[in-house]
CSV table of C-alpha atoms and ligand atoms in Angstrom, one decimal:
chain,number,residue,atom,x,y,z
A,114,MET,CA,81.4,193.2,124.0
A,115,SER,CA,82.3,191.0,127.1
A,116,GLU,CA,81.6,187.1,127.2
A,117,SER,CA,79.4,185.6,129.7
A,118,ILE,CA,81.2,182.6,131.8
A,119,PHE,CA,79.0,179.9,130.8
A,120,LYS,CA,75.8,179.7,128.8
A,121,PRO,CA,73.7,177.0,128.9
A,122,LYS,CA,71.5,175.6,125.5
A,123,THR,CA,68.6,173.5,125.1
A,124,TYR,CA,68.8,171.0,122.6
A,125,LEU,CA,66.1,169.1,120.8
A,126,GLY,CA,66.6,165.3,118.9
A,127,ILE,CA,64.1,163.6,117.3
A,128,ALA,CA,64.8,159.5,117.2
A,129,LEU,CA,65.1,158.4,113.5
A,130,ASP,CA,65.0,155.0,114.8
A,131,PRO,CA,64.6,153.2,118.3
A,132,ILE,CA,66.7,154.3,120.5
A,133,HIS,CA,68.4,151.8,123.7
A,134,ILE,CA,70.4,153.1,127.3
A,135,GLY,CA,70.8,149.9,128.6
A,136,ALA,CA,69.9,150.0,132.4
A,137,GLY,CA,72.5,147.2,132.8
A,138,GLY,CA,71.6,143.7,132.5
A,139,SER,CA,68.9,144.7,134.8
A,140,ARG,CA,65.7,142.5,134.1
A,141,LEU,CA,62.4,144.0,134.4
A,142,GLY,CA,59.2,142.2,134.0
A,143,ARG,CA,58.6,141.0,130.7
A,144,VAL,CA,61.8,142.1,129.0
A,145,ASP,CA,65.3,140.8,129.5
A,146,LEU,CA,67.3,144.4,128.6
A,147,SER,CA,65.5,147.3,130.2
A,148,ILE,CA,66.3,150.8,129.8
A,149,ILE,CA,67.3,153.6,132.1
A,150,ARG,CA,64.4,155.4,134.0
A,151,GLU,CA,64.5,158.2,135.7
A,152,PRO,CA,63.9,157.3,139.7
A,153,GLY,CA,60.5,158.7,140.8
A,154,THR,CA,58.5,159.0,137.7
A,155,ASN,CA,59.8,156.3,135.7
A,156,ILE,CA,60.1,157.9,132.3
A,157,PRO,CA,62.5,156.2,130.4
A,158,LYS,CA,65.8,159.2,130.2
A,159,ILE,CA,69.2,159.2,128.1
A,160,PRO,CA,71.9,159.8,130.7
A,161,GLY,CA,73.8,162.7,129.4
A,162,THR,CA,76.9,160.3,129.8
A,163,SER,CA,75.7,158.3,127.2
A,164,LEU,CA,75.4,161.8,125.4
A,165,SER,CA,79.0,163.2,125.8
A,166,GLY,CA,80.8,159.9,124.9
A,167,PRO,CA,79.2,159.4,121.4
A,168,ALA,CA,79.5,163.2,121.0
A,169,ARG,CA,83.7,163.6,122.2
A,170,ALA,CA,83.7,160.5,119.5
A,171,TYR,CA,82.2,162.2,116.7
A,172,THR,CA,83.7,165.6,117.4
A,173,ALA,CA,86.9,164.1,117.4
A,174,MET,CA,86.0,162.2,113.8
A,175,GLN,CA,85.4,165.3,112.4
A,176,THR,CA,88.6,167.4,113.5
A,177,ASN,CA,91.0,164.7,113.1
A,178,ARG,CA,92.1,163.9,116.3
A,179,TYR,CA,91.0,160.0,117.1
A,180,SER,CA,93.3,160.0,119.8
A,181,CYS,CA,91.5,162.3,121.9
A,182,ALA,CA,88.5,160.4,121.0
A,183,GLY,CA,88.3,157.9,124.4
A,184,ARG,CA,87.4,159.0,127.5
A,185,GLY,CA,89.5,159.8,130.8
A,186,GLY,CA,90.9,156.8,132.9
A,187,GLU,CA,91.5,153.8,130.2
A,188,GLY,CA,92.8,155.1,127.2
A,189,GLY,CA,93.5,158.2,129.2
A,190,GLU,CA,97.0,158.7,128.6
A,191,LYS,CA,96.0,158.8,125.1
A,192,HIS,CA,94.8,162.1,125.4
A,193,CYS,CA,96.4,165.4,124.1
A,194,GLY,CA,95.5,167.8,126.6
A,195,ARG,CA,96.7,170.5,124.4
A,196,VAL,CA,95.8,173.9,125.9
A,197,GLU,CA,97.5,176.1,123.2
A,198,PRO,CA,96.0,175.9,120.8
A,199,ALA,CA,93.0,174.1,123.1
A,200,CYS,CA,92.2,170.6,121.7
A,201,PRO,CA,88.5,171.0,120.6
A,202,VAL,CA,88.2,167.4,121.7
A,203,CYS,CA,90.2,167.7,125.0
A,204,VAL,CA,89.2,171.1,126.2
A,205,PRO,CA,85.2,170.9,125.6
A,206,TYR,CA,85.0,167.3,126.8
A,207,GLY,CA,88.1,167.3,129.8
A,208,PHE,CA,91.2,165.2,129.7
A,209,SER,CA,92.8,162.8,132.5
A,210,LYS,CA,96.4,162.3,131.7
A,211,GLY,CA,97.2,161.1,135.0
A,212,THR,CA,99.0,162.9,137.8
A,213,GLY,CA,99.1,166.7,137.7
A,214,SER,CA,97.5,166.8,134.2
A,215,SER,CA,93.7,166.6,133.7
A,216,MET,CA,91.0,169.0,133.3
A,217,GLN,CA,87.1,168.5,133.5
A,218,GLY,CA,85.2,169.3,130.5
A,219,LEU,CA,84.0,173.1,129.3
A,220,ALA,CA,80.9,171.6,128.0
A,221,GLN,CA,78.5,169.9,131.0
A,222,PHE,CA,76.2,167.7,129.6
A,223,PHE,CA,72.6,166.5,131.0
A,224,ASP,CA,70.3,163.8,131.2
A,225,ALA,CA,68.3,164.0,127.6
A,226,GLN,CA,63.9,163.9,128.8
A,227,ILE,CA,61.0,162.4,127.1
A,228,LEU,CA,59.4,165.7,125.7
A,229,LEU,CA,56.7,164.3,122.9
A,230,PHE,CA,56.0,160.6,122.8
A,231,PRO,CA,54.6,159.0,119.8
A,232,VAL,CA,51.6,157.0,120.3
A,233,ALA,CA,48.9,154.8,117.5
A,234,SER,CA,45.3,155.7,118.3
A,235,LEU,CA,42.5,155.4,116.1
A,236,ALA,CA,43.4,158.8,115.2
A,237,GLY,CA,46.3,158.2,113.5
A,238,THR,CA,49.2,159.0,115.7
A,239,VAL,CA,49.8,161.6,118.2
A,240,TRP,CA,52.5,163.3,120.3
A,241,VAL,CA,51.8,163.1,123.9
A,242,THR,CA,53.1,165.5,126.5
A,243,SER,CA,52.8,166.5,129.7
A,244,PRO,CA,53.2,169.9,131.5
A,245,MET,CA,56.2,169.0,133.4
A,246,ALA,CA,57.7,167.5,129.9
A,247,LEU,CA,57.1,170.7,128.5
A,248,GLU,CA,59.1,172.8,131.9
A,249,GLY,CA,62.2,174.8,130.9
A,250,LEU,CA,61.7,175.2,127.7
A,251,GLY,CA,60.6,179.1,127.9
A,252,LEU,CA,57.6,178.8,125.7
A,253,ASN,CA,55.7,181.5,127.8
A,254,SER,CA,52.8,179.4,128.1
A,255,HIS,CA,50.8,177.6,130.7
A,256,PHE,CA,50.0,174.0,130.4
A,257,GLN,CA,47.1,172.7,132.0
A,258,VAL,CA,44.8,169.3,131.6
A,259,PRO,CA,42.4,167.1,134.1
A,260,ASP,CA,44.2,164.3,135.2
A,261,ASP,CA,41.9,161.8,133.5
A,262,GLY,CA,41.6,163.3,130.1
A,263,PHE,CA,43.6,165.1,127.0
A,264,TYR,CA,44.1,168.7,125.7
A,265,PRO,CA,44.9,168.7,122.2
A,266,LEU,CA,47.9,171.5,121.3
A,267,GLY,CA,47.7,171.0,117.8
A,268,GLU,CA,45.0,171.9,115.4
A,269,GLN,CA,44.7,168.6,113.8
A,270,LEU,CA,42.7,167.2,116.8
A,271,LYS,CA,40.7,170.2,118.2
A,272,ASP,CA,37.8,168.4,117.0
A,273,LYS,CA,38.5,164.8,118.7
A,274,GLU,CA,36.3,164.3,121.5
A,275,ARG,CA,37.9,161.2,122.5
A,276,LEU,CA,41.5,159.3,121.8
A,277,ASN,CA,41.5,155.6,121.7
A,278,PHE,CA,45.0,154.0,122.3
A,279,GLY,CA,43.5,150.7,122.1
A,280,TRP,CA,44.4,150.0,126.0
A,281,LEU,CA,43.0,153.2,126.9
A,282,MET,CA,40.1,155.9,126.4
A,283,LEU,CA,40.9,159.5,126.8
A,284,PRO,CA,37.8,162.2,126.7
A,285,LYS,CA,39.0,165.6,126.1
A,286,GLY,CA,39.4,167.9,128.9
A,287,GLU,CA,39.3,171.6,129.8
A,288,GLY,CA,42.6,172.6,129.2
A,289,GLU,CA,45.2,175.1,128.0
A,290,GLY,CA,49.1,175.2,126.2
A,291,ASP,CA,50.4,176.7,123.5
A,292,LEU,CA,53.5,174.9,121.4
A,293,THR,CA,53.7,177.8,118.7
A,294,ASN,CA,57.4,178.7,119.5
A,295,LEU,CA,58.5,175.0,119.8
A,296,PRO,CA,60.9,174.6,117.2
A,297,VAL,CA,60.3,170.7,116.2
A,298,PRO,CA,57.9,170.0,113.1
A,299,GLU,CA,54.6,171.5,112.3
A,300,GLU,CA,53.0,167.4,111.5
A,301,ILE,CA,54.0,166.7,115.2
A,302,LYS,CA,52.8,170.2,116.6
A,303,GLN,CA,49.8,169.3,115.2
A,304,ARG,CA,49.2,166.4,116.2
A,305,ALA,CA,50.5,167.1,120.1
A,306,VAL,CA,48.0,166.3,122.9
A,307,LEU,CA,49.0,167.2,126.7
A,308,VAL,CA,48.0,164.9,129.2
A,309,SER,CA,48.7,165.1,133.0
A,310,ASP,CA,52.3,164.7,134.8
A,311,LYS,CA,50.4,161.3,136.3
A,312,LEU,CA,49.3,159.9,133.2
A,313,PHE,CA,52.3,160.6,131.1
A,314,PRO,CA,54.5,157.7,132.5
A,315,LYS,CA,52.1,155.0,132.3
A,316,ILE,CA,51.5,156.1,128.5
A,317,VAL,CA,55.0,156.3,127.7
A,318,ASN,CA,55.8,152.8,129.7
A,319,SER,CA,52.9,151.3,127.8
A,320,ASN,CA,54.2,152.1,124.2
A,321,LEU,CA,57.5,151.5,124.7
A,322,GLU,CA,59.5,149.7,121.4
A,323,VAL,CA,60.2,146.3,122.7
A,324,ARG,CA,61.8,143.8,120.1
A,325,THR,CA,63.3,140.5,120.4
A,326,SER,CA,66.4,139.4,118.9
A,327,VAL,CA,69.2,136.7,118.9
A,328,SER,CA,72.7,136.6,119.8
A,329,ILE,CA,74.8,135.3,117.2
A,330,ASP,CA,77.6,133.2,117.6
A,331,PRO,CA,81.2,135.1,116.5
A,332,GLN,CA,82.8,132.2,115.5
A,333,THR,CA,80.3,130.9,113.6
A,334,GLY,CA,77.8,133.4,112.7
A,335,THR,CA,75.0,131.2,113.3
A,336,ALA,CA,72.3,131.8,116.1
A,337,GLU,CA,73.7,130.2,119.7
A,338,GLU,CA,70.9,128.1,121.4
A,339,GLY,CA,68.5,129.6,122.9
A,340,ALA,CA,70.0,133.1,122.9
A,341,LEU,CA,66.5,134.9,122.1
A,342,PHE,CA,66.5,138.0,124.2
A,343,THR,CA,63.9,141.0,124.4
A,344,TYR,CA,64.9,144.4,124.7
A,345,GLU,CA,63.5,147.8,125.3
A,346,ALA,CA,63.9,150.9,123.3
A,347,ILE,CA,62.7,154.4,123.0
A,348,PRO,CA,60.6,154.6,119.8
A,349,ARG,CA,61.0,156.4,116.2
A,350,GLY,CA,59.8,159.4,116.5
A,351,THR,CA,59.9,160.7,119.8
A,352,VAL,CA,61.0,163.9,120.5
A,353,LEU,CA,63.7,164.4,123.4
A,354,LYS,CA,65.0,167.5,124.8
A,355,PHE,CA,68.7,168.2,126.6
A,356,ASP,CA,70.8,171.0,127.9
A,357,ILE,CA,74.3,171.4,127.9
A,358,ILE,CA,76.4,174.5,129.6
A,359,TYR,CA,79.1,175.7,127.5
A,360,ASN,CA,81.7,177.3,130.0
A,361,SER,CA,84.3,179.8,128.8
A,362,GLY,CA,87.7,178.9,129.4
A,363,LYS,CA,88.8,182.4,129.8
A,364,TYR,CA,89.7,182.1,133.5
A,365,PHE,CA,91.3,178.5,133.3
A,366,ARG,CA,94.8,177.7,133.7
A,367,VAL,CA,96.0,173.8,133.1
A,368,ARG,CA,99.5,173.5,134.1
A,369,GLY,CA,99.7,177.7,134.6
A,370,LYS,CA,98.7,177.6,130.9
A,371,GLU,CA,96.1,179.8,129.9
A,372,LEU,CA,93.5,178.3,127.0
A,373,LYS,CA,94.0,179.7,123.6
A,374,THR,CA,92.4,179.4,120.1
A,375,GLU,CA,94.5,178.4,117.0
A,376,GLY,CA,94.2,182.2,116.3
A,377,ASN,CA,95.2,183.0,120.1
A,378,GLY,CA,91.6,184.4,121.2
A,379,ASP,CA,90.0,183.3,123.9
A,380,VAL,CA,88.1,180.2,124.4
A,381,GLY,CA,84.7,181.4,125.0
A,382,THR,CA,81.6,179.6,125.3
A,383,SER,CA,80.8,179.9,121.3
A,384,TRP,CA,84.3,178.3,120.7
A,385,VAL,CA,83.3,175.7,123.1
A,386,LYS,CA,79.7,175.3,121.5
A,387,THR,CA,81.1,175.0,118.2
A,388,GLN,CA,83.3,172.0,119.1
A,389,VAL,CA,80.4,170.3,120.5
A,390,GLU,CA,78.0,170.8,117.3
A,391,LYS,CA,80.6,169.1,115.2
A,392,GLY,CA,79.9,166.1,117.2
A,393,LEU,CA,76.0,166.4,118.2
A,394,LYS,CA,75.7,166.7,114.2
A,395,LEU,CA,76.8,163.2,113.8
A,396,PHE,CA,74.1,161.7,115.9
A,397,GLU,CA,72.1,161.9,112.8
A,398,THR,CA,74.3,159.6,110.8
A,399,LEU,CA,76.0,157.4,113.5
A,400,GLY,CA,73.8,157.5,116.4
A,401,ILE,CA,74.0,156.8,120.2
A,402,GLY,CA,73.3,153.9,122.5
A,403,GLY,CA,73.5,150.4,122.4
A,404,MET,CA,73.1,148.0,119.5
A,405,GLY,CA,74.0,150.6,116.9
A,406,THR,CA,75.2,147.5,114.6
A,407,ARG,CA,71.0,146.6,114.4
A,408,GLY,CA,69.3,149.9,112.5
A,409,MET,CA,69.0,152.0,116.1
A,410,GLY,CA,69.9,155.3,118.1
A,411,ARG,CA,70.0,157.5,115.3
A,412,LEU,CA,69.4,161.2,117.0
A,413,LYS,CA,68.4,164.0,114.9
A,414,VAL,CA,69.6,167.3,116.6
A,415,LEU,CA,67.1,169.9,115.7
A,416,ASN,CA,68.4,173.1,116.5
A,417,LEU,CA,72.1,173.2,115.5
A,418,GLU,CA,73.8,176.9,114.9
A,419,LYS,CA,73.9,177.5,111.4
A,420,GLU,CA,77.3,176.3,109.9
A,421,ASP,CA,78.0,179.3,108.4
A,422,CYS,CA,77.4,181.7,111.1
B,575,ZN,ZN1,93.1,166.3,122.7
């Protein structure tokens, strides 16, 4: 059986905590620390580098290769850069040991997008999505909804004639779409509603988590004067999707050497995926993003490969 040169996989994950991926000190309107957004749509996202960084660190933990955990450049000299047998961290995530010895990782991470976004309504929490958000999931369903209404995708909301979000009242409109084959928890699918691509960013941006926190002086352990700040976050319960492309290492040469696994096998796409998923597994307990010490950032990836196959 010949193995492909590359293999994409789409992951779905559910935020177990609010997730804050800072836009870097920018102040936006009402919050001090805003999160990164997609230019154009203005929808918050998680950049691929904010996924690959922690994934790398966690794969390093799981495989006891702590010195390979850091990114290239600064600290990159610590990377082992071993290709025979292939380092389970350096080869999937890349390494940079300076002149003549570096390699781009075989796993390519793409940005995580919001797929289903939880919003409180008078009918309880509903998960909002849009035709654009559902693109590329291979659902074999056409999604359609009027600009100024909602279409219930889940059974539980089929008989609702309107949704009251408090600040916004949405009537039910003619539409279509089917989430049956989407691998997310049933209770979320049952309460999923479709809104237009125009309305989706507005609903998301009006319902982000905004928290107030206090800077603590590390010397005294007390609150710094005037150190109250607010930050926004993607709320708990949000379902995100992100793609990773796994490239085969079969045709790679590093310093003239072929890449080989422990058992002298080829470094194929499934070997790369296995190493990366060891790291993704820890997103659920150790989290991603900033403010990890404040009960933030845990993301449960829903469709990891079963460990015994
Ligand atoms: Zn290494």
